[in-house]
XYZ file of C-alpha atoms in Angstrom:
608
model
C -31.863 165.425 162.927
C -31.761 168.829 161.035
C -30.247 170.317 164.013
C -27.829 167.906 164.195
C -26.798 168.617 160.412
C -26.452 172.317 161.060
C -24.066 171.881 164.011
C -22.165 168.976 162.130
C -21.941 170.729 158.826
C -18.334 171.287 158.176
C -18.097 171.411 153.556
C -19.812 169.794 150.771
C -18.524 166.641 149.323
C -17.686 166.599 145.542
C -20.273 164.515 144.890
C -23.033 166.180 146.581
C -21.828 169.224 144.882
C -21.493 167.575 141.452
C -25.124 166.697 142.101
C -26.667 169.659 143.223
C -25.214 171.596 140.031
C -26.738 168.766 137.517
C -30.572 169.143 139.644
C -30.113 173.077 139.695
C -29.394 173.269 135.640
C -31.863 170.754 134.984
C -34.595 172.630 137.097
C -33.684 175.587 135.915
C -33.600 174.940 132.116
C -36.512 172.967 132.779
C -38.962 175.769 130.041
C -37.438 174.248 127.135
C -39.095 170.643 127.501
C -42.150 172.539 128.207
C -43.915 171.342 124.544
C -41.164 169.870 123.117
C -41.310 170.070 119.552
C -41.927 173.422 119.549
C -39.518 175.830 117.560
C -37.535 178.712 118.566
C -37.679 182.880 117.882
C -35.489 185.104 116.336
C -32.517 183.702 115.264
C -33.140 179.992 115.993
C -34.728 180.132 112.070
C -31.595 180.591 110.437
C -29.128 178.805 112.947
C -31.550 175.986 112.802
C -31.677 175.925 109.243
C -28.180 175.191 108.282
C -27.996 172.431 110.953
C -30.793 170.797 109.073
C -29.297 171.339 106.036
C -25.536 170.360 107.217
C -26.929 166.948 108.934
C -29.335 166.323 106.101
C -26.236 166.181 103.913
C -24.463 163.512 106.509
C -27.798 161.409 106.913
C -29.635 161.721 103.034
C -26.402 162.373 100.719
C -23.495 160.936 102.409
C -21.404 163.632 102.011
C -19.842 166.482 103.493
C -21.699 169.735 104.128
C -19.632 171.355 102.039
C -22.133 174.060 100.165
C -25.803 175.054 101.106
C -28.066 175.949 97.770
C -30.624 177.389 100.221
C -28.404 179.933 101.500
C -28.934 183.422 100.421
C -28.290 182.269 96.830
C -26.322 179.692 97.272
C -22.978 179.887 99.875
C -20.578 177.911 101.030
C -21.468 175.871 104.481
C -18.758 174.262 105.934
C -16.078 177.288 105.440
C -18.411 180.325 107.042
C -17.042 180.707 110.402
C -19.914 180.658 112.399
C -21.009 177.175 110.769
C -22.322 174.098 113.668
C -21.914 171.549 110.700
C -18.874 169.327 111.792
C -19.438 170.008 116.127
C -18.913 167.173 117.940
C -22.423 167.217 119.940
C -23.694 166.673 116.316
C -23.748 163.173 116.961
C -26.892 163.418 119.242
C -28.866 164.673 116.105
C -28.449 161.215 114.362
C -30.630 159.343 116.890
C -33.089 162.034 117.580
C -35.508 164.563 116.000
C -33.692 167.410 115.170
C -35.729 169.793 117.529
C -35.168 167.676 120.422
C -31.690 166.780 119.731
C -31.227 170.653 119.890
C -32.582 170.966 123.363
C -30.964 168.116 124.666
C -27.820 169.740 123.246
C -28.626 173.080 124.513
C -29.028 171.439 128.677
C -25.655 169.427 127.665
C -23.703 172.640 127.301
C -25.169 174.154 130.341
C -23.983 170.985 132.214
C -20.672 171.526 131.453
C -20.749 175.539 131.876
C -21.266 174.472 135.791
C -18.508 171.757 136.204
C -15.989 173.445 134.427
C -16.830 176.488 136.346
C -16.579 174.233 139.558
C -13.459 172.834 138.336
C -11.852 176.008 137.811
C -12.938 177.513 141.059
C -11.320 174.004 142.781
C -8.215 175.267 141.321
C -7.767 178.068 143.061
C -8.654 175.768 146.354
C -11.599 176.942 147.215
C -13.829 174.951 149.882
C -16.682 172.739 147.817
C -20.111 174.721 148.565
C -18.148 178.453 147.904
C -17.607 177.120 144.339
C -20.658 175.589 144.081
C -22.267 179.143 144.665
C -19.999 180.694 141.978
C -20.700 177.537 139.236
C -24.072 178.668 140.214
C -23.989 182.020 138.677
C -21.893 181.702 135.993
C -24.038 178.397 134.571
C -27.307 179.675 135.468
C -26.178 183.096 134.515
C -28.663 185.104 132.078
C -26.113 185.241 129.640
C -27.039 181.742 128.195
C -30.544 181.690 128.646
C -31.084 184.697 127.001
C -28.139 183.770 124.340
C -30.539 180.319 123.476
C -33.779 182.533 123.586
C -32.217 184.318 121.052
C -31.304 182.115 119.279
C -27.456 182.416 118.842
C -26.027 178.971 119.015
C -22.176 179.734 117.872
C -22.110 181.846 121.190
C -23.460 178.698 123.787
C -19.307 177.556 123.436
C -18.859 180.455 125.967
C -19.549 177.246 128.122
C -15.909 175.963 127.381
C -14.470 179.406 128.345
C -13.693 177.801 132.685
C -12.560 174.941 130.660
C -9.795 176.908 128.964
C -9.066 179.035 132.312
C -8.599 175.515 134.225
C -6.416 173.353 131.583
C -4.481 175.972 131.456
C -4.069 176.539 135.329
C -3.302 172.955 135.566
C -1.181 172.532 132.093
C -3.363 169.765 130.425
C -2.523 170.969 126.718
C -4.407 168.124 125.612
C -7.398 168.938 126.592
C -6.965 172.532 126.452
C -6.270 171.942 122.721
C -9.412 169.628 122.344
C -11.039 172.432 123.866
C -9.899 174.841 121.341
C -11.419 172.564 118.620
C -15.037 172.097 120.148
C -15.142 175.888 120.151
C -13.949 176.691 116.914
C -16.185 173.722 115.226
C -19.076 174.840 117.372
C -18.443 178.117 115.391
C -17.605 180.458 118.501
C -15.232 182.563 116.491
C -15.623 185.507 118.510
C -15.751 183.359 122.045
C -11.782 182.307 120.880
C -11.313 185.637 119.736
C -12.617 186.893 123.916
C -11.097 183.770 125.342
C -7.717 184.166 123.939
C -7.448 188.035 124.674
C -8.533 186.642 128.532
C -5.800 184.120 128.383
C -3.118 186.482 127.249
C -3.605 189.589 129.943
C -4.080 186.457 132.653
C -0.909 185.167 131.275
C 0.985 188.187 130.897
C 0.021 189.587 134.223
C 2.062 186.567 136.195
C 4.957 187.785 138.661
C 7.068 185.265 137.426
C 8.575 185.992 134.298
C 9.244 181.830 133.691
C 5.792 181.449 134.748
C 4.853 183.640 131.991
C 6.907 182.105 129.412
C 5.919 179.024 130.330
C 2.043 179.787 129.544
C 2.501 181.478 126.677
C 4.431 178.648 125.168
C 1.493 176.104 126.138
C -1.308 178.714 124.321
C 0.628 178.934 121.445
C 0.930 175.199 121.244
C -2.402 174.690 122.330
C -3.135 176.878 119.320
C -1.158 175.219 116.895
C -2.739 171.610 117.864
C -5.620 173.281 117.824
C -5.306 174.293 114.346
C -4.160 171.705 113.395
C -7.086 169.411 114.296
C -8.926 171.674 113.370
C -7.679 172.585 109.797
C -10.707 170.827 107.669
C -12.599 173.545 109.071
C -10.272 176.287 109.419
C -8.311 176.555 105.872
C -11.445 177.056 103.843
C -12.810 179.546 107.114
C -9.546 181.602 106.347
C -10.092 181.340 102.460
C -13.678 182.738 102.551
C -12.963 185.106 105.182
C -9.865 186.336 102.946
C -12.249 186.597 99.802
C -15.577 187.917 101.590
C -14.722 189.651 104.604
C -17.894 190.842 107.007
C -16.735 194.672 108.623
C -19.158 195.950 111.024
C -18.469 199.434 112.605
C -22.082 199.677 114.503
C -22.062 202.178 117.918
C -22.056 199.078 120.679
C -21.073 199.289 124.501
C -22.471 199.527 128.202
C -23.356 202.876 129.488
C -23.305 202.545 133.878
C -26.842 202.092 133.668
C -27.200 199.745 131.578
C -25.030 197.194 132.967
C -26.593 198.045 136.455
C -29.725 196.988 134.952
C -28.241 193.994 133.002
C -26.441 192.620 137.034
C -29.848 193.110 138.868
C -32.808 193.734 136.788
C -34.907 190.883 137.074
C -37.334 192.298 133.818
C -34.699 190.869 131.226
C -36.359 189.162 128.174
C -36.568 188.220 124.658
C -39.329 188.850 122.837
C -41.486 186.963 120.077
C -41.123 189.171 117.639
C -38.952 191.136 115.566
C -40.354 194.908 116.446
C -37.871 196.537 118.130
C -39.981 199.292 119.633
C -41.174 196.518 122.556
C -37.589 197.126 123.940
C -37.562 200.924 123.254
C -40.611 201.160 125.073
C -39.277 198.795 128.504
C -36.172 201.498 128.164
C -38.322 204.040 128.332
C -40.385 202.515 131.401
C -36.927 202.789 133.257
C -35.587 205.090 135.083
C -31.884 205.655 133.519
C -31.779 203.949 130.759
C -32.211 205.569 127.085
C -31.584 204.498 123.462
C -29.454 207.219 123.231
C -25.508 207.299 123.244
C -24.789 208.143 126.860
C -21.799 206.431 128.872
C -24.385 207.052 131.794
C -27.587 206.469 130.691
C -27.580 204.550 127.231
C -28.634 200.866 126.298
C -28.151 199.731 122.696
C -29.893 196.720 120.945
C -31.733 194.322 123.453
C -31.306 192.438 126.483
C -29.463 189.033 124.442
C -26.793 191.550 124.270
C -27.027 192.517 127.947
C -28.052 190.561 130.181
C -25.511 189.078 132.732
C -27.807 188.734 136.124
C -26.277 187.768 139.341
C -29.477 189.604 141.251
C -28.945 191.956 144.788
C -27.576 189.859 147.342
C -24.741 189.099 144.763
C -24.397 192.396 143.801
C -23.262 193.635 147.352
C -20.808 190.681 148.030
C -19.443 191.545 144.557
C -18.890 195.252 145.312
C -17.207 194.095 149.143
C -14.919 191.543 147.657
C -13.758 193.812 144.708
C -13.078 196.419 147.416
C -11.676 194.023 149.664
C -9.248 192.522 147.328
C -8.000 195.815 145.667
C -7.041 196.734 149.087
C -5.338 193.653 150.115
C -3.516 193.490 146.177
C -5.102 190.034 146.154
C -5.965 188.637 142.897
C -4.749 191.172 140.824
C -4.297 189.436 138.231
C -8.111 188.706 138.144
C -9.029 192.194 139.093
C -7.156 193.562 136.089
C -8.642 191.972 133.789
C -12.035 192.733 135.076
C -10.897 195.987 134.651
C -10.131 195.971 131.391
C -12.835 194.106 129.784
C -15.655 196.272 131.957
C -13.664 199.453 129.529
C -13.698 197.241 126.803
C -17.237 196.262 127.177
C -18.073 199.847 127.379
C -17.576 200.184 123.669
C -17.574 203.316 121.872
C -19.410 205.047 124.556
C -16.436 205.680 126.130
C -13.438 207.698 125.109
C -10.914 206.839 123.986
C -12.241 203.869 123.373
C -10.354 200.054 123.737
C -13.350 198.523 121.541
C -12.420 200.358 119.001
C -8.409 199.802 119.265
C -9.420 196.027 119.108
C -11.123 196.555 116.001
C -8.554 196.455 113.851
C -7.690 193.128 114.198
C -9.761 190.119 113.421
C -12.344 188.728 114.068
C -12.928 192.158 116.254
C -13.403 193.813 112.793
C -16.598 191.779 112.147
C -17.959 191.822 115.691
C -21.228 193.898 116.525
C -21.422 194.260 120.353
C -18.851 195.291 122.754
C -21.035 193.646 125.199
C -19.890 190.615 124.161
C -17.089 190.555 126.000
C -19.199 190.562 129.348
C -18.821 186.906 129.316
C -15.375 187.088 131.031
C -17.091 189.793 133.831
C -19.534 187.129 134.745
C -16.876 183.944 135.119
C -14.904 186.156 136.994
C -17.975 188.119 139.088
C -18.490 184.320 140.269
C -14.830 183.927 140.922
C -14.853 187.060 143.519
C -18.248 185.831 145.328
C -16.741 182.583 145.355
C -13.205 183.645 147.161
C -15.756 186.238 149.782
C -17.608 183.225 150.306
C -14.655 180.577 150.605
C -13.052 183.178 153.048
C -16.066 184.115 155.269
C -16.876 179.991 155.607
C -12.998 179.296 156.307
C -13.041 181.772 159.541
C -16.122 181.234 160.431
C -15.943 178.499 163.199
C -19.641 178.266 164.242
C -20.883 175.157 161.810
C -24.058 176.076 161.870
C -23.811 179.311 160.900
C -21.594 177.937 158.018
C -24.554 175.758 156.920
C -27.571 178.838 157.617
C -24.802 180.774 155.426
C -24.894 177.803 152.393
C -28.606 176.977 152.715
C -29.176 180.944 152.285
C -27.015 181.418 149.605
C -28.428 178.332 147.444
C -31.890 179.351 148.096
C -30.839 182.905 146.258
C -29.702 181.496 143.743
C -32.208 179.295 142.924
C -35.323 181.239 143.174
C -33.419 184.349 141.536
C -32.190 182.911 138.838
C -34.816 180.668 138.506
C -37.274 183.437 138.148
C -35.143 185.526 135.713
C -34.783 182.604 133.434
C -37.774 181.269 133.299
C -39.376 184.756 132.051
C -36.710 184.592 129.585
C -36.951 181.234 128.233
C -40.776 181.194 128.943
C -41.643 182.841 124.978
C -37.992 180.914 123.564
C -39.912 178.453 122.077
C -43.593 179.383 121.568
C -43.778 178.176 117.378
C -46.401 175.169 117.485
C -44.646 172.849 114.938
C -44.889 173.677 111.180
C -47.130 170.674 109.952
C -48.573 172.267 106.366
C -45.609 172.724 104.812
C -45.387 171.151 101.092
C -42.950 169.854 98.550
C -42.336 171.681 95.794
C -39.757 172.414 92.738
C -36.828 174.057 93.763
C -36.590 177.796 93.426
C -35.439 180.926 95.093
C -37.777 183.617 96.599
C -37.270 186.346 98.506
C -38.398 185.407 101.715
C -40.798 182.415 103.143
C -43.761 184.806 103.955
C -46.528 181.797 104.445
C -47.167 182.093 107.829
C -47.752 185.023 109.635
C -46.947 184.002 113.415
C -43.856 182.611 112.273
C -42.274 185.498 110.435
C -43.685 187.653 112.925
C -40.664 186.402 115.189
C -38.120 185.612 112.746
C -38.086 188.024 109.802
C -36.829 185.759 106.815
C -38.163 181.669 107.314
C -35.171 179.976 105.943
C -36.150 176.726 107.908
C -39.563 176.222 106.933
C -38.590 177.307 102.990
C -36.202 174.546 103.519
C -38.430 172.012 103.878
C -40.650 173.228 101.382
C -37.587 172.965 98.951
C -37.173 176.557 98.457
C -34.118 178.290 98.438
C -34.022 181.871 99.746
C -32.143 185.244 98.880
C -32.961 187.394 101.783
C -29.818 189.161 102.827
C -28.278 187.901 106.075
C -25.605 190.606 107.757
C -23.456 187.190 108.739
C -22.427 186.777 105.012
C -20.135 189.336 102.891
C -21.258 188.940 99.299
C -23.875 189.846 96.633
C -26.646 187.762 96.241
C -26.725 187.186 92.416
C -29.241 184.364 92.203
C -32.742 185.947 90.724
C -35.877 184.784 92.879
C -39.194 183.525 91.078
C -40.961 186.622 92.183
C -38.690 188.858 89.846
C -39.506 190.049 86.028
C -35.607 188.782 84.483
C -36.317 184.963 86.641
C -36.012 182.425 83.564
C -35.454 179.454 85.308
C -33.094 177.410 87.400
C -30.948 176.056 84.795
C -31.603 177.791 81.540
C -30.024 176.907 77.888
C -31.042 180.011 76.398
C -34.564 180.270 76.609
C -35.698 176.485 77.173
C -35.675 175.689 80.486
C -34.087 172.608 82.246
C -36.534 170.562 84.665
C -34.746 167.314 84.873
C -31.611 167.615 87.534
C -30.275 166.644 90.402
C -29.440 167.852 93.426
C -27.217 167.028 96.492
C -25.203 169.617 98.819
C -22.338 169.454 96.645
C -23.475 168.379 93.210
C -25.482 169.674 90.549
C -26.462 166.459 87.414
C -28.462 167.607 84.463
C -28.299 166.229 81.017
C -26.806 168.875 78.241
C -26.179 169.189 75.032
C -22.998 169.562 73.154
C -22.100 173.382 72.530
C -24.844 174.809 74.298
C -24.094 176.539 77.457
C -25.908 176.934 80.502
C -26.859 179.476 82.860
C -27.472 178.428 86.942
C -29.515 180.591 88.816
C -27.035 180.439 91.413
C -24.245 182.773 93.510
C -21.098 181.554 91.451
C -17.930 180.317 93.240
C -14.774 179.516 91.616
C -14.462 176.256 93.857
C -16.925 174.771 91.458
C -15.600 172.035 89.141
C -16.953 170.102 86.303
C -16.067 166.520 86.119
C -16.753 165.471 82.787
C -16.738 167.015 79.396
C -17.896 171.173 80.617
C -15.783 174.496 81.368
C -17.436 176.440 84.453
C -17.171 180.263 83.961
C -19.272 183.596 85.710
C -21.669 185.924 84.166
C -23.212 188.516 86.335
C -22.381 186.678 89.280
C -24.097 183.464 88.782
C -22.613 180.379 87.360
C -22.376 179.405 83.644
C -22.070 176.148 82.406
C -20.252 175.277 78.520
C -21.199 171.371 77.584
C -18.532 170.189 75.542
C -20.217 167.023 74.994
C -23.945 165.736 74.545
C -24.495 163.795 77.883
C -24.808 164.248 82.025
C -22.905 167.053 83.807
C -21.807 166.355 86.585
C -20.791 169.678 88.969
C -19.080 169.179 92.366
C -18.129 171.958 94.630
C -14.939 170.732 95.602
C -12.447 173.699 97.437
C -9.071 172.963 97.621
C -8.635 174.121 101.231
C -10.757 171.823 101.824
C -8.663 168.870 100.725
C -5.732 170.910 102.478
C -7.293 171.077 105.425
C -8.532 167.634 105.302
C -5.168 166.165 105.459
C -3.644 168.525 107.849
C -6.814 167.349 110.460
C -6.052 163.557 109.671
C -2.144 163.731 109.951
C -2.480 165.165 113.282
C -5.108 162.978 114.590
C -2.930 160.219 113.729
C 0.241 162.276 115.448
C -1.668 162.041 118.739
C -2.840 158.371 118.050
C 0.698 157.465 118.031
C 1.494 159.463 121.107
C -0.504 157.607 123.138
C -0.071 154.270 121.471
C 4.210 154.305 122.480
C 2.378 155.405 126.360
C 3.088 158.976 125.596
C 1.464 161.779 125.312
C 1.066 165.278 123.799
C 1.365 166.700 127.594
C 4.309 164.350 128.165
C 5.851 166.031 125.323
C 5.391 169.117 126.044
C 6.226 169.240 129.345
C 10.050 167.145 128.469
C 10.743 169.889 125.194
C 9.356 172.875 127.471
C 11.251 171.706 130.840
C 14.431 171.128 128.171
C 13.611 174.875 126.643
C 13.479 176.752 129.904
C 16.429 175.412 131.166
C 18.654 176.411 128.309
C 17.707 180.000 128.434
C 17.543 180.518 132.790
């Protein structure tokens, strides 16, 4: 019967393909159901932290997770950039433990990395098992296991980025707009910032100067729906960025070596703690690659900002198919872009420099690694091998060799990627579950420094002070501000809420209010960051003194504070009109493509 197979074998079927993707990302990914409850390394701390703390203010307050006292001194949540709080995948944390909501989100997003992939590859009509190959390596890629072992959850939405490439390919400005919004909520501020500079050169780079038009009027509106439905996160994002700006001019890029190392070196890992000499000391095992500044031999920070695997076999066809189709001017389009992000991603190491051009414009200003932008290398690494693949299969007219070919080619993937990922999700989440932790008043300290192990791999413990009630002012590079709130540990600490020297114990607390009783001409200092988007509600004047908020009782009674932005309430209504807008649309059996496509068709017309 086998034999029979191998001389009948002629393609795939969707399904089957749909199928094998879902089995090969579930095996894969399978290390992070390993002991369930355990919690991650490295960054997972903080980004877990202000999930907790934006769906503990949905599920315990009933409110929006507007503010977070815990953060650094107190900060606004909702309106930092890289915030999770309002993503739509949030929803799976209200029926699960937060832990395992997380992981189940994390296998969700690698679902749809591979059939968006596949669907994009189907666009360009490939055969069914040549874009299975290439979904392959761009979901199973070590860009997103070592991106979750690291802990850096606003950068899983690269997932969306075949999404954006395939609406767009086949005008759905719907979803492309929906799109849009998952990212931006999922706080992948730099993966719009990477997508949209992808979009543009593919866009721009289109024979067909109506063609071009055409897509550049669809981003834009895609943008502006976008935007729009997006505004209750994105007007008080652009008012804190505007007021605290984060700059970052660190040296960042791929040297040759370096990114040889990051397509085929199987040793690529995250580890459990935060000495950096453990990676010094693996560059220094290999031959070629230095800490030092090199365009040929350099590697800065660690493999999370590296690694893009694809393994040997995959390295070759890559090399023959960017030959092959730079000599046949096929996919040039594609090719140039390659181009240019492989001398973007090269950072400042080479000269002069396109990294650095980009960096005066935002959010490029407050990025960190060049290398970032690698995420476009590997969709369109997979979209090469794919094409060889699709080509060799479509000549070849022996079946059986087609299906050898396949069955080869799967079996590659899966044992090399396999192998790659599992050592670098193997350590992701080695923290046994944090069962001592106690209640107690709340105050700020420096940092949570009660368990060895733990801090050992994440350097602050904002989680676990969390849930010990304790606010922290360790100094996280994400955040442009001064941290004004006074921990316990330090001499001038009074109190939390202090009326000159007798201290206030009785208040309340939610994530956007602050109730205490006062008394009438007394005035109160908060041992908190101040922001002028507080407000008092009854009978108090809110001023600053040396950066921390001061409180004026004008009457003997409860205080009630609310942080309450007004871009918030802007944005709020700008989100709600246009959800409405489209409601409407599709309740008169139209819709926002429909729309488009009548004003654009209309548009280009007028001006042919």
């Amino acid at each position: 019967m086998f034999k029979k197979l191998l001389n009948e074998y002629e393609d795939l079927s969707y399904k089957s393909s749909i199928t094998i993707l879902i089995i090969f990302v579930l095996v894969t990914y399978l290390p992070l159901f390993y002991n369930i409850y355990n919690l991650g390394i490295q960054d997972f701390d903080y980004n877990f932290f202000t999930l907790n703390v934006g769906m503990d203010a949905f599920t315990k307050h009933k409110e929006m997770p507007l503010f977070n006292f815990f953060d650094q001194g107190g900060l606004p949540l909702l309106a930092t950039p890289f915030s999770r709080s309002l993503s739509p995948f949030n929803i799976i944390y209200f029926f699960l433990d937060y832990i395992i909501a997380l992981k189940m989100e994390l296998i969700l997003h690698l679902l749809i990395a591979a059939c968006g992939m596949f669907f994009f590859l189907k666009s360009y009509k490939f055969r069914n098992d040549a874009s299975l190959i290439g979904s392959l390596l761009f979901s199973l890629n070590s860009f997103h296991s070592l991106t979750i072992a690291q802990g850096q959850y606003e950068l899983l939405s690269a997932v969306f980025i075949p999404w954006l490439f395939f609406t767009l390919r086949e005008r759905k400005l719907l979803s492309f707009s929906v799109i849009w919004s998952i990212v931006f909520l999922e706080g992948g501020v730099y993966i719009l910032a990477i997508s949209l500079l992808a979009l543009a050169i593919y866009t721009l780079l289109n024979k067909k100067k109506m063609v071009i038009l055409n897509s550049a009027l669809f981003i834009m509106t895609g943008l502006f729906v976008s935007s729009a439905l997006t505004a209750i996160k994105l007007v008080p994002s652009l008012v804190y960025m505007k007021n605290h700006p984060r700059l970052i001019d660190d040296f960042s890029g791929f040297s040759f070596s370096s990114a040889f190392h990051s397509l085929v070196n199987k040793q690529q890992f995250i580890t459990d703690t935060t000495d950096v000499t453990i990676t010094q000391n693996f560059m220094n095992k290999m031959k070629f690659i230095t800490d030092d500044n090199s365009l040929i031999t350099g590697m800065d920070y660690g493999w999370d900002e590296n690694g893009m695997f694809i393994g040997w076999i995959f390295f070759f066809i890559l090399i023959i198919s960017l030959i092959r189709y730079f000599y046949q001017k096929k996919y040039m389009r594609e090719l140039c872009i390659f181009f240019i992000f492989s001398l973007i991603a090269m950072g400042d190491r080479l000269t002069p420099s396109l990294w650095r051009g980009l960096k005066f414009f935002a959010p490029f200003e407050s990025m960190r690694h060049a290398t970032r932008f690698r995420v476009i290398l590997v969709l369109f690494m997979a979209m090469f091998i794919s094409a060889l693949i699709h080509e060799f299969l479509i000549k070849n007219k022996e079946k059986h060799q087609k299906s050898l070919t396949i069955t080869f080619l799967l079996l590659t993937v899966a044992v090399s990627m396999s192998v790659v990922n599992f050592n670098v999700l193997k350590t992701a989440f080695n923290i046994k579950p944090l069962t001592n932790l106690t209640q107690q008043n709340f105050h700020f300290e420096k940092s949570w420094l009660k368990n060895k192990v733990y801090n050992k791999s994440t350097a602050a413990g904002f989680y676990p002070a969390y849930k010990e009630n304790i606010g922290l002012t360790f100094s996280k590079e994400n955040h442009a501000h001064d941290i004004n709130a006074i921990p316990i540990s330090e001499p001038s600490y009074q109190g939390e809420i202090v009326d000159e020297s007798t201290i206030v114990y009785n208040y309340k607390r939610t994530n956007n209010t602050l109730k205490f009783n006062a008394i009438k001409n007394h005035t109160y200092q908060v041992n908190m960051n101040y922001f002028e988007d507080w407000e008092c509600e009854n009978n108090c004047n809110i001023t600053e003194r040396n950066g921390r908020l001061e409180v004026s009782a004008n009457e003997t009674g409860e205080i009630l504070l609310r942080y309450n932005p007004l871009s918030f309430k802007i944005g709020w209504i700008i989100s709600l009109l246009s959800v409405l807008f489209i409601s409407a649309l599709k309740l008169k059996d139209s819709s926002l493509d429909k729309l488009f496509k009548k004003n654009i068709d209309i548009f280009l017309k007028k001006i042919s």
